[in-house]
Coordinates of C-alpha atoms in Angstrom, one line a residue:
M1 CA 31.8 -3.5 -21.5
R2 CA 28.2 -4.0 -20.3
T3 CA 25.3 -1.9 -21.3
A4 CA 22.5 -0.9 -19.0
R5 CA 19.9 -3.2 -20.7
T6 CA 19.5 -5.4 -17.6
G7 CA 19.7 -2.4 -15.2
L8 CA 17.1 -0.3 -16.9
N9 CA 14.7 -3.2 -16.9
R10 CA 14.9 -3.4 -13.1
R11 CA 13.3 0.0 -12.6
W12 CA 10.3 0.6 -14.7
F13 CA 6.8 2.0 -14.4
A14 CA 5.3 0.6 -11.2
A15 CA 1.8 2.1 -11.4
G16 CA 0.6 0.0 -8.4
A17 CA -3.1 -0.1 -7.7
L18 CA -3.9 2.7 -5.3
A19 CA -7.0 4.6 -4.3
A20 CA -7.8 8.2 -3.3
A21 CA -7.3 9.2 0.3
V22 CA -10.3 10.8 1.8
G23 CA -10.1 13.4 4.6
V24 CA -11.2 12.6 8.1
G25 CA -14.1 14.4 9.7
G26 CA -17.7 15.3 9.0
A27 CA -20.9 16.5 10.6
A28 CA -22.3 15.1 13.7
G29 CA -25.0 12.5 13.5
V30 CA -28.6 13.6 12.8
A31 CA -31.9 11.9 13.3
A32 CA -33.4 10.0 10.3
T33 CA -35.8 12.2 8.3
T34 CA -37.6 12.0 5.1
Q35 CA -34.9 12.1 2.4
P36 CA -35.1 10.7 -1.1
D37 CA -31.4 9.9 -1.1
A38 CA -31.4 7.9 2.0
T39 CA -30.7 4.1 2.3
A40 CA -32.0 1.9 5.0
I41 CA -30.4 -1.5 5.8
V42 CA -33.1 -3.5 7.5
G43 CA -33.1 -6.8 9.4
A44 CA -29.4 -7.4 9.7
T45 CA -27.7 -8.3 12.9
V46 CA -25.4 -5.4 13.6
F47 CA -21.9 -6.0 14.9
D48 CA -20.9 -2.4 15.6
A49 CA -17.3 -2.8 16.9
A50 CA -18.2 -0.2 19.6
G51 CA -18.6 -2.7 22.4
N52 CA -22.3 -3.5 22.0
A53 CA -23.5 -7.1 21.6
P54 CA -24.7 -8.0 18.1
R55 CA -28.3 -7.1 17.7
I56 CA -30.9 -6.8 15.0
A57 CA -31.3 -3.2 14.0
T58 CA -31.9 -0.8 11.2
V59 CA -29.1 1.4 9.9
V60 CA -30.0 4.5 7.9
I61 CA -27.4 6.1 5.5
K62 CA -27.6 9.6 4.3
N63 CA -25.0 11.7 2.5
G64 CA -22.5 8.9 2.8
R65 CA -22.7 8.8 6.6
I66 CA -24.6 6.8 9.2
A67 CA -27.6 8.8 10.1
A68 CA -29.4 6.4 12.5
V69 CA -28.8 3.0 14.1
G70 CA -31.2 1.0 16.3
P71 CA -33.8 -1.7 16.6
N72 CA -36.6 0.9 16.6
V73 CA -35.4 3.1 13.8
K74 CA -37.9 3.6 11.0
P75 CA -36.6 4.0 7.4
P76 CA -37.2 7.5 6.1
R77 CA -40.0 7.9 3.5
G78 CA -38.7 7.3 0.0
A79 CA -35.5 5.6 1.2
R80 CA -34.0 2.7 -0.7
I81 CA -34.6 -0.4 1.4
I82 CA -32.1 -3.2 1.6
R83 CA -33.5 -6.3 3.3
A84 CA -30.7 -8.1 5.1
D85 CA -32.6 -10.6 7.3
G86 CA -30.3 -13.3 8.6
E87 CA -27.1 -11.4 7.6
A88 CA -24.5 -9.7 9.6
L89 CA -23.7 -6.0 9.2
L90 CA -20.1 -5.1 10.1
P91 CA -17.9 -2.0 9.9
G92 CA -15.7 -2.0 6.8
L93 CA -12.4 -3.7 7.4
I94 CA -9.2 -1.6 7.6
D95 CA -5.8 -3.0 6.6
V96 CA -3.0 -0.8 7.9
H97 CA -0.2 -2.5 6.0
T98 CA -0.4 -3.1 2.2
H99 CA 1.8 -2.6 -0.8
W100 CA -0.2 -1.9 -4.0
T101 CA 2.5 -3.2 -6.2
P102 CA 1.7 -4.6 -9.6
A103 CA 1.5 -8.4 -9.7
G104 CA 3.2 -8.5 -13.1
D105 CA 0.8 -6.1 -14.8
P106 CA 0.7 -2.5 -13.7
R107 CA -2.6 -2.0 -15.4
L108 CA -4.5 -4.0 -12.7
T109 CA -5.4 -0.9 -10.7
P110 CA -9.2 -1.3 -10.8
D111 CA -8.9 -5.0 -10.4
I112 CA -6.9 -4.9 -7.2
A113 CA -9.2 -2.2 -5.8
A114 CA -12.1 -4.5 -6.6
A115 CA -10.4 -7.4 -4.8
Y116 CA -10.3 -5.3 -1.6
L117 CA -14.0 -4.3 -2.0
A118 CA -15.0 -7.9 -2.6
A119 CA -13.4 -8.8 0.7
G120 CA -15.1 -6.0 2.6
V121 CA -11.9 -3.9 3.0
T122 CA -12.9 -0.2 2.9
T123 CA -9.7 1.5 4.1
V124 CA -6.0 0.6 3.5
N125 CA -2.6 2.1 4.0
D126 CA -0.3 1.9 0.9
F127 CA 3.4 1.6 1.7
N128 CA 4.6 1.7 -1.9
A129 CA 3.8 5.0 -3.6
A130 CA 6.4 7.6 -4.3
P131 CA 5.4 11.1 -3.0
E132 CA 5.5 12.5 -6.5
S133 CA 2.7 10.1 -7.4
Y134 CA 0.2 11.1 -4.7
E135 CA -1.5 13.9 -6.5
P136 CA -2.2 12.1 -9.8
R137 CA -3.1 8.9 -8.1
R138 CA -5.6 10.7 -6.0
R139 CA -7.1 12.3 -9.1
W140 CA -7.2 9.1 -11.0
L141 CA -8.6 6.9 -8.3
A142 CA -11.2 9.3 -7.1
A143 CA -13.0 8.3 -10.2
L144 CA -12.9 4.6 -9.3
D145 CA -14.8 2.4 -6.8
T146 CA -12.0 1.7 -4.3
P147 CA -11.3 1.5 -0.6
H148 CA -10.0 4.7 1.0
V149 CA -6.2 4.7 0.8
N150 CA -3.8 6.4 3.2
F151 CA -0.5 7.1 1.4
A152 CA 2.6 6.4 3.4
A153 CA 5.8 8.3 2.9
R154 CA 8.8 6.0 3.2
I155 CA 11.9 6.7 5.3
S156 CA 14.8 4.2 5.8
T157 CA 18.5 4.2 6.3
P158 CA 21.2 4.0 3.6
G159 CA 21.3 0.3 2.6
G160 CA 18.4 -0.4 5.0
H161 CA 15.3 -2.4 4.4
G162 CA 12.9 -0.5 2.2
A163 CA 15.9 1.4 0.6
D164 CA 17.4 -1.8 -0.8
W165 CA 15.6 -1.3 -4.1
A166 CA 13.8 2.0 -4.2
D167 CA 15.2 5.3 -5.3
T168 CA 15.6 8.2 -2.9
A169 CA 12.6 9.9 -4.4
T170 CA 10.5 7.0 -3.2
T171 CA 12.3 6.2 0.0
K172 CA 14.3 8.9 1.9
W173 CA 17.6 7.7 3.4
V174 CA 18.5 9.0 6.9
N175 CA 21.0 8.0 9.5
T176 CA 21.1 11.0 11.9
P177 CA 18.4 12.9 13.9
E178 CA 18.9 16.0 11.7
A179 CA 18.5 14.0 8.5
A180 CA 15.4 12.3 9.9
R181 CA 13.7 15.7 10.6
A182 CA 14.7 17.0 7.2
A183 CA 13.2 14.0 5.5
V184 CA 9.9 14.3 7.3
R185 CA 9.7 18.0 6.4
A186 CA 10.5 17.1 2.7
V187 CA 7.8 14.5 2.4
A188 CA 5.3 16.5 4.4
A189 CA 5.1 18.9 1.5
Y190 CA 3.4 16.1 -0.5
K191 CA 0.7 15.7 2.1
P192 CA 1.1 12.0 3.0
D193 CA -1.3 10.4 5.3
V194 CA 1.2 8.5 7.4
I195 CA 4.9 7.8 7.6
K196 CA 6.4 4.4 7.2
A197 CA 9.8 4.0 8.9
F198 CA 11.9 1.0 8.0
T199 CA 13.9 0.7 11.2
D200 CA 14.8 -2.9 11.7
G201 CA 17.3 -4.4 9.2
W202 CA 17.1 -8.0 10.5
R203 CA 16.4 -10.3 7.5
Y204 CA 14.8 -13.1 9.6
G205 CA 18.1 -14.9 9.9
S206 CA 17.8 -16.1 6.2
A207 CA 19.7 -13.3 4.5
P208 CA 22.4 -10.7 5.4
D209 CA 21.0 -8.0 7.7
N210 CA 20.4 -4.6 6.3
T211 CA 21.4 -1.5 8.3
S212 CA 19.0 -0.5 11.1
M213 CA 17.9 2.9 12.3
D214 CA 19.4 3.9 15.6
A215 CA 17.2 5.0 18.5
W216 CA 18.1 8.7 18.3
T217 CA 17.3 9.0 14.6
L218 CA 14.0 7.1 15.1
A219 CA 13.0 9.3 18.0
A220 CA 13.7 12.5 16.0
L221 CA 11.7 11.1 13.1
V222 CA 8.7 10.3 15.2
D223 CA 8.8 13.7 17.0
E224 CA 9.0 15.6 13.7
A225 CA 6.2 13.5 12.2
H226 CA 4.0 14.2 15.2
K227 CA 4.6 17.9 14.8
H228 CA 3.1 17.5 11.3
D229 CA 0.2 15.5 12.7
L230 CA 1.4 12.3 10.9
K231 CA 1.3 8.9 12.5
V232 CA 4.4 6.7 12.2
L233 CA 4.3 3.0 11.4
T234 CA 7.5 1.1 11.6
H235 CA 8.9 -2.1 10.1
T236 CA 10.1 -3.7 13.3
V237 CA 10.5 -7.5 13.7
T238 CA 12.8 -8.0 16.7
I239 CA 12.1 -7.6 20.4
D240 CA 15.0 -5.2 21.0
K241 CA 14.0 -3.0 18.1
G242 CA 10.4 -3.2 19.4
K243 CA 11.5 -1.7 22.6
E244 CA 13.3 1.1 20.8
A245 CA 10.2 1.7 18.6
A246 CA 7.9 1.9 21.7
Q247 CA 10.4 4.2 23.5
A248 CA 10.4 6.5 20.5
K249 CA 6.6 6.7 20.7
V250 CA 6.1 5.1 17.3
D251 CA 2.3 4.8 16.7
V252 CA 2.2 1.3 15.2
I253 CA 4.6 -1.6 15.0
A254 CA 3.7 -2.8 11.6
H255 CA 5.1 -6.4 11.7
S256 CA 5.4 -9.2 14.2
L257 CA 8.1 -9.3 16.8
Q258 CA 9.3 -12.8 16.1
N259 CA 12.8 -13.5 17.1
R260 CA 11.8 -14.6 20.6
E261 CA 8.9 -14.3 23.0
V262 CA 8.1 -10.8 24.1
D263 CA 9.2 -9.8 27.6
Q264 CA 7.6 -7.5 30.2
E265 CA 9.8 -4.6 29.2
V266 CA 8.5 -4.4 25.7
V267 CA 4.9 -4.8 26.9
E268 CA 5.3 -2.0 29.4
R269 CA 6.9 0.3 26.9
M270 CA 4.2 -0.3 24.3
K271 CA 1.5 0.3 26.8
A272 CA 3.1 3.4 28.3
N273 CA 3.6 5.1 24.9
G274 CA 0.4 4.0 23.3
T275 CA 2.0 1.9 20.6
F276 CA -0.4 -0.2 18.6
Y277 CA 0.5 -3.7 17.1
A278 CA -0.3 -4.9 13.6
P279 CA 1.4 -8.3 13.4
T280 CA 0.9 -9.1 9.6
L281 CA 0.6 -12.8 10.3
A282 CA -0.7 -13.4 6.7
V283 CA 2.7 -12.5 5.1
Y284 CA 4.6 -14.9 7.5
E285 CA 2.3 -17.9 7.5
P286 CA 4.4 -21.0 6.6
G287 CA 3.1 -23.1 3.7
K288 CA 0.9 -20.4 2.1
G289 CA 0.5 -20.6 -1.6
G290 CA 0.9 -24.4 -1.4
K291 CA 4.6 -24.1 -0.6
A292 CA 4.9 -26.1 2.5
G293 CA 8.5 -27.1 2.0
D294 CA 10.5 -29.9 3.4
P295 CA 10.1 -30.1 7.2
A296 CA 13.8 -31.2 7.4
D297 CA 14.9 -28.0 5.7
P298 CA 16.5 -25.7 8.3
K299 CA 14.9 -22.6 6.7
V300 CA 11.4 -24.3 6.9
R301 CA 12.0 -25.1 10.6
Q302 CA 13.1 -21.6 11.2
A303 CA 10.0 -20.2 9.5
L304 CA 7.8 -22.4 11.7
R305 CA 9.6 -21.3 14.8
K306 CA 9.3 -17.6 14.0
F307 CA 5.6 -18.0 13.2
D308 CA 5.1 -19.7 16.6
Y309 CA 6.7 -16.7 18.2
A310 CA 4.5 -14.3 16.1
L311 CA 1.3 -16.1 17.2
H312 CA 2.4 -16.2 20.8
N313 CA 3.4 -12.6 20.9
V314 CA 0.2 -11.1 19.5
K315 CA -1.8 -13.0 22.1
T316 CA 0.5 -11.9 24.9
L317 CA 0.4 -8.3 23.8
H318 CA -3.3 -8.3 23.3
D319 CA -4.0 -9.9 26.7
A320 CA -1.7 -7.3 28.3
G321 CA -3.8 -4.4 26.9
V322 CA -1.8 -3.5 23.8
V323 CA -4.4 -2.6 21.1
V324 CA -4.1 -4.9 18.1
A325 CA -4.7 -3.6 14.5
L326 CA -5.0 -5.5 11.3
G327 CA -2.3 -5.5 8.7
T328 CA -1.2 -8.0 6.1
D329 CA 1.7 -6.8 4.0
A330 CA -0.5 -7.7 1.0
G331 CA 1.1 -7.4 -2.3
M332 CA 4.2 -9.4 -1.2
P333 CA 4.6 -12.9 -2.6
D334 CA 1.7 -15.2 -2.0
T335 CA -0.1 -12.5 0.0
P336 CA -2.9 -11.4 -2.3
H337 CA -4.8 -8.3 -2.0
G338 CA -8.2 -8.6 -0.3
T339 CA -8.3 -12.2 0.7
S340 CA -5.2 -11.8 2.8
T341 CA -7.1 -9.4 5.0
L342 CA -9.6 -12.1 5.7
R343 CA -6.9 -14.6 6.3
E344 CA -5.3 -12.2 8.8
L345 CA -8.6 -12.3 10.8
E346 CA -8.5 -16.1 10.8
L347 CA -4.9 -16.1 12.0
L348 CA -5.6 -13.7 14.8
V349 CA -8.2 -16.2 16.0
R350 CA -5.6 -19.0 15.6
A351 CA -3.3 -16.9 17.8
G352 CA -5.9 -17.0 20.5
L353 CA -8.1 -13.9 20.0
T354 CA -11.8 -14.5 20.0
P355 CA -13.6 -13.9 16.7
T356 CA -15.2 -10.8 18.3
E357 CA -11.7 -9.5 19.3
A358 CA -10.3 -10.2 15.8
L359 CA -13.2 -8.4 14.1
T360 CA -12.8 -5.4 16.5
A361 CA -9.0 -5.4 15.7
G362 CA -9.8 -5.3 12.0
S363 CA -12.1 -2.4 12.3
A364 CA -12.1 -0.2 15.4
G365 CA -8.5 -1.3 16.4
S366 CA -7.1 -0.3 13.0
A367 CA -9.1 3.0 12.9
K368 CA -7.8 3.9 16.4
A369 CA -4.2 3.0 15.3
L370 CA -4.5 5.5 12.4
G371 CA -6.3 8.2 14.5
Q372 CA -9.4 7.8 12.4
F373 CA -11.8 6.2 14.9
G374 CA -13.8 9.4 15.1
D375 CA -14.6 9.0 11.4
R376 CA -14.8 5.2 10.7
G377 CA -14.1 1.8 12.2
S378 CA -17.5 1.3 14.0
I379 CA -21.2 1.5 13.2
E380 CA -22.2 4.7 15.0
V381 CA -24.1 7.8 14.1
G382 CA -22.1 10.3 12.2
K383 CA -19.4 8.0 11.0
R384 CA -18.7 7.1 7.4
A385 CA -21.1 4.5 6.0
D386 CA -18.3 2.0 5.2
L387 CA -20.2 -1.2 5.8
V388 CA -20.1 -4.9 5.0
L389 CA -23.0 -7.3 4.8
V390 CA -22.0 -10.9 5.4
K391 CA -24.0 -14.1 5.2
G392 CA -23.2 -15.6 8.6
R393 CA -22.2 -14.8 12.1
P394 CA -18.5 -14.1 12.0
W395 CA -18.3 -13.2 15.7
E396 CA -19.1 -16.8 16.4
S397 CA -17.3 -18.4 13.4
I398 CA -14.6 -16.2 11.9
G399 CA -14.7 -18.2 8.7
D400 CA -18.0 -16.5 7.9
I401 CA -16.1 -13.3 7.2
R402 CA -15.4 -14.8 3.7
K403 CA -19.2 -14.8 2.9
T404 CA -19.3 -11.2 1.7
D405 CA -22.7 -10.2 0.3
R406 CA -22.6 -6.4 -0.1
V407 CA -20.1 -3.7 0.6
F408 CA -20.6 0.1 1.0
V409 CA -18.0 2.8 0.8
D410 CA -19.3 6.3 1.9
G411 CA -22.8 4.9 1.6
R412 CA -22.3 3.9 -2.0
L413 CA -23.0 0.2 -2.9
V414 CA -19.7 -0.9 -4.5
F415 CA -20.0 -4.7 -4.3
G416 CA -22.8 -7.2 -4.4
P417 CA -26.3 -7.3 -5.8
G418 CA -27.3 -3.9 -7.3
A419 CA -23.7 -2.5 -7.4
V420 CA -22.9 -0.8 -10.7
R421 CA -19.3 -0.3 -11.7
R422 CA -18.2 3.1 -12.8
A423 CA -17.0 3.6 -16.4
A424 CA -13.5 4.4 -15.2
D425 CA -13.3 1.0 -13.4
A426 CA -13.1 -0.8 -16.8
A427 CA -10.0 1.3 -17.8
K428 CA -6.5 0.1 -17.1
A429 CA -5.0 3.6 -16.9
M430 CA -5.8 7.2 -16.7
P431 CA -6.6 8.8 -20.1
A432 CA -3.4 9.5 -22.0
L433 CA -2.1 13.1 -22.2
P434 CA -0.9 14.5 -25.5
A435 CA 2.9 14.3 -25.5
K436 CA 4.8 17.5 -25.7
A437 CA 7.9 17.7 -27.9
R438 CA 10.4 19.1 -25.4
I439 CA 11.0 16.8 -22.5
D440 CA 14.0 18.3 -20.8
D441 CA 16.6 20.9 -21.7
F442 CA 18.0 21.0 -18.1
E443 CA 17.6 24.7 -17.8
R444 CA 15.4 24.6 -14.7
A445 CA 17.2 25.1 -11.4
D446 CA 14.9 23.0 -9.3
G447 CA 15.7 19.5 -10.5
R448 CA 12.5 19.2 -12.5
T449 CA 12.0 18.6 -16.2
N450 CA 10.4 20.9 -18.7
L451 CA 7.3 18.8 -18.1
D452 CA 7.4 19.7 -14.4
T453 CA 8.3 16.1 -13.4
L454 CA 11.0 15.1 -11.0
R455 CA 14.1 13.5 -12.5
T456 CA 15.2 10.5 -10.5
D457 CA 18.4 8.5 -10.4
N458 CA 18.2 4.9 -11.6
A459 CA 21.2 3.0 -10.0
D460 CA 21.0 -0.7 -9.1
G461 CA 19.9 -1.7 -5.5
G462 CA 21.1 -4.0 -2.8
L463 CA 23.6 -3.7 0.0
D464 CA 26.5 -3.2 -2.4
R465 CA 25.1 -0.7 -4.8
T466 CA 26.5 1.6 -7.5
V467 CA 27.4 5.1 -6.3
Q468 CA 25.9 7.7 -8.6
I469 CA 25.8 11.5 -8.8
S470 CA 23.6 13.3 -11.3
T471 CA 23.7 17.0 -11.5
V472 CA 23.0 19.9 -13.9
I473 CA 26.3 21.5 -15.2
P474 CA 27.1 24.4 -17.6
R475 CA 27.4 23.3 -21.2
G476 CA 28.1 26.8 -22.5
P477 CA 27.8 30.4 -21.4
A478 CA 23.9 30.2 -21.3
D479 CA 23.3 26.5 -21.6
H480 CA 23.2 23.6 -19.3
A481 CA 23.2 19.8 -19.5
L482 CA 22.7 16.8 -17.2
S483 CA 25.9 15.0 -16.0
V484 CA 25.7 11.5 -14.6
A485 CA 28.8 10.0 -13.0
A486 CA 29.0 6.6 -11.3
R487 CA 31.3 4.0 -9.7
M488 CA 29.9 0.6 -10.4
A489 CA 29.1 -1.8 -7.6
Y490 CA 31.2 -5.0 -7.3
K491 CA 28.6 -7.3 -8.9
N492 CA 27.5 -8.4 -12.3
N493 CA 24.9 -6.2 -14.1
A494 CA 25.9 -3.1 -12.1
Y495 CA 24.3 0.0 -13.7
A496 CA 23.6 3.7 -13.3
G497 CA 21.2 6.0 -15.0
V498 CA 18.5 8.6 -14.9
I499 CA 14.7 8.6 -15.4
L500 CA 12.8 11.5 -17.0
P501 CA 9.1 11.0 -16.1
L502 CA 6.7 12.1 -18.9
S503 CA 4.0 12.9 -16.3
R504 CA 4.1 13.6 -12.6
G505 CA 4.9 10.4 -10.7
S506 CA 4.8 8.4 -14.0
I507 CA 1.1 7.8 -13.5
E508 CA -0.7 9.4 -16.5
P509 CA 0.5 7.9 -19.8
V510 CA 1.2 10.2 -22.7
D511 CA 0.3 9.7 -26.4
A512 CA 3.3 10.3 -28.6
R513 CA 1.8 9.1 -31.9
A514 CA 2.2 12.5 -33.4
F515 CA 5.9 12.1 -33.3
H516 CA 8.4 9.8 -35.1
G517 CA 11.0 9.2 -32.4
L518 CA 13.3 10.5 -29.7
R519 CA 16.1 13.0 -30.2
F520 CA 18.8 14.2 -27.7
D521 CA 22.4 15.4 -27.4
I522 CA 24.9 13.1 -25.7
R523 CA 28.5 12.7 -25.0
G524 CA 30.3 10.1 -22.8
D525 CA 32.8 7.3 -22.4
G526 CA 31.2 4.4 -24.2
A527 CA 28.0 2.4 -24.8
Y528 CA 24.7 3.2 -23.2
T529 CA 21.0 2.2 -23.4
V530 CA 18.1 4.6 -24.0
G531 CA 14.8 3.3 -22.7
V532 CA 11.2 4.3 -23.2
N533 CA 8.8 2.9 -20.6
S534 CA 5.2 2.1 -21.6
L535 CA 2.4 0.5 -19.8
T536 CA 3.3 -2.8 -21.4
G537 CA 7.0 -2.7 -20.7
L538 CA 10.4 -1.2 -21.5
W539 CA 11.6 -0.5 -25.1
T540 CA 15.3 0.2 -25.7
A541 CA 17.9 1.1 -28.2
E542 CA 21.7 1.2 -27.9
V543 CA 23.7 4.4 -28.3
S544 CA 27.3 5.4 -27.9
G545 CA 28.9 8.5 -26.6
G546 CA 32.4 10.0 -27.2
P547 CA 34.2 13.0 -25.9
A548 CA 32.4 15.4 -28.3
W549 CA 28.7 16.2 -28.3
K550 CA 26.5 14.7 -30.9
T551 CA 22.8 14.7 -31.7
V552 CA 21.1 11.3 -31.9
E553 CA 17.7 10.5 -33.3
I554 CA 16.1 7.2 -32.5
P555 CA 13.0 6.4 -34.5
F556 CA 10.3 4.6 -32.5
T557 CA 10.7 1.8 -35.1
A558 CA 14.2 1.2 -33.9
L559 CA 13.2 0.5 -30.3
K560 CA 13.3 -3.2 -29.2
K561 CA 11.2 -4.6 -26.4
E562 CA 13.1 -5.9 -23.5
A563 CA 12.5 -9.4 -22.3
G564 CA 11.9 -10.6 -18.8
F565 CA 10.9 -8.6 -15.7
R566 CA 7.3 -7.3 -15.8
Q567 CA 7.2 -7.2 -19.6
L568 CA 3.7 -7.7 -20.9
P569 CA 2.5 -8.9 -24.3
G570 CA 1.7 -6.3 -26.8
P571 CA 3.2 -4.3 -29.7
W572 CA 4.6 -0.8 -29.6
T573 CA 1.8 1.7 -29.8
A574 CA 3.4 5.0 -28.6
D575 CA 0.1 6.0 -26.9
D576 CA 0.9 4.7 -23.4
L577 CA 4.4 6.1 -22.6
V578 CA 5.4 7.0 -19.1
E579 CA 9.2 7.5 -18.8
I580 CA 12.4 8.1 -20.7
Q581 CA 15.5 6.5 -19.3
F582 CA 19.2 6.9 -20.0
G583 CA 21.8 4.6 -18.4
G584 CA 24.8 2.4 -18.7
G585 CA 26.6 -0.5 -17.2
R586 CA 30.3 -1.2 -16.7
A587 CA 32.4 -3.9 -15.2
P588 CA 32.4 -4.2 -11.4
G589 CA 34.2 -1.3 -9.7
Q590 CA 34.7 0.6 -12.9
K591 CA 33.6 4.2 -13.4
M592 CA 31.2 5.6 -16.0
W593 CA 30.0 9.0 -17.1
F594 CA 27.7 10.6 -19.7
E595 CA 26.0 13.9 -20.3
I596 CA 22.7 14.5 -22.1
D597 CA 20.9 17.6 -23.2
N598 CA 17.8 18.7 -25.3
V599 CA 15.8 15.5 -24.9
E600 CA 12.7 15.7 -27.0
F601 CA 10.3 13.9 -29.3
Y602 CA 10.7 14.7 -33.0

């Protein structure tokens, strides 16, 4: 028999770097007056992304917003003056497609945020966070210098792209219009900023296709999302699925249509339904990361051909009047945070857009795609003072966009000379909470632990995946336990299990140094693995279960650190714990069951 050692290691704490979402809106612009808290940027050539030609002007910032713009504006008395002669002042860049996944180290939150700020990116969409994590992430990252982040709730199909590795708490699975509406209503309770729909299962011809969302389900999803005032961005990469997305009134196609050249039908549907286009060229660029490959390799030739279609199609759609936004898919392999946004601008120019058009796509176009243009995306009175000073003239030479000098978010200088990092930016995690002894006795009827965290299933992923059911069952007249039953997938290392987060969304670590170990009741049909996730990795111990209940105590000293996937150097400390896991593996196709109760630290 196999244990769940490998399986448990596949699903561990992914505290991806994210930032606090900030609400849209604000007071109308006011004339510059004498204010001691005002800032005036003087002497820069302003590219406002509002249709005006670049011009030398003064921009006054007050209370985080642009208070005045113009060549004859006088700095208010007592304002902080920033001389920017010879530099360009641009709206902050907006990247509508990122995944703030950990690049091996989940503690990199402030560093990834800093990478975006260093590139002049002041707003991003994150397509990776579980809804349970929104509230703690917003609290945590409100204390950091970060871009604004819009959290995207994920919806896919069973076995579809985006659901091929994530649990159903992170990605909702739907395959009917009724299920789509129910999924939108469920995630809306967490107050996401947008919806990400994974609708196209085509795997670029290099892997088996995943299941795709049908047109009726997608149309119902979009309609329900719009009733909740939520924009929908969709993973769509083929022409036929692009037509369905546009017909369903999807707000943004968040990838390139790249299996052939776009035709007039897709152009007309996108224009008629106001669908924006964010081609994410940076993630598809062949040869990135120094991996050019063998030109004779069929997969390399295919990648080059698809990229040619992607370049052609963004130019065709732009020229036809479809509004282009900027997205990168940053966080994917060889698509680094921050610099990929700048590379996307260069690739838009390579596709045939002018530098001015590319810069406008990366600011005003993205803001319009998200419905946030009334709040940001251009340098106009009343809008957020999300601004970038660049040494150069990027509307003439797009490569100058890499010469970032200073960056402002809500008027605060967050990068460049004079910027001061906040104390929280130096931390790798939120402050640890004191651990509570009782983790879960399974007496709540709402699927949540004693810690008010959401239990999640932890089965393997892929097209052929283990089928698992976990449910609370009676253990006695006034007692309950958690039952996990599964049929293993037909593959090696198939596994099933359950995760008990120690804090909501597994974001805030807990300090369990006041305890000696983990105690629980268990019964089952064989061998299992108990795991304790920390910020440095997964620590496990083996346990067995028989037909009768037994109480097991596992001292922290008995836990062994797993090797491999996302395991970081460092000893056991017990002060950075995030999850408790129970799981097991069996041979392909076999069944497995276990029951647990009274999980606690002792």
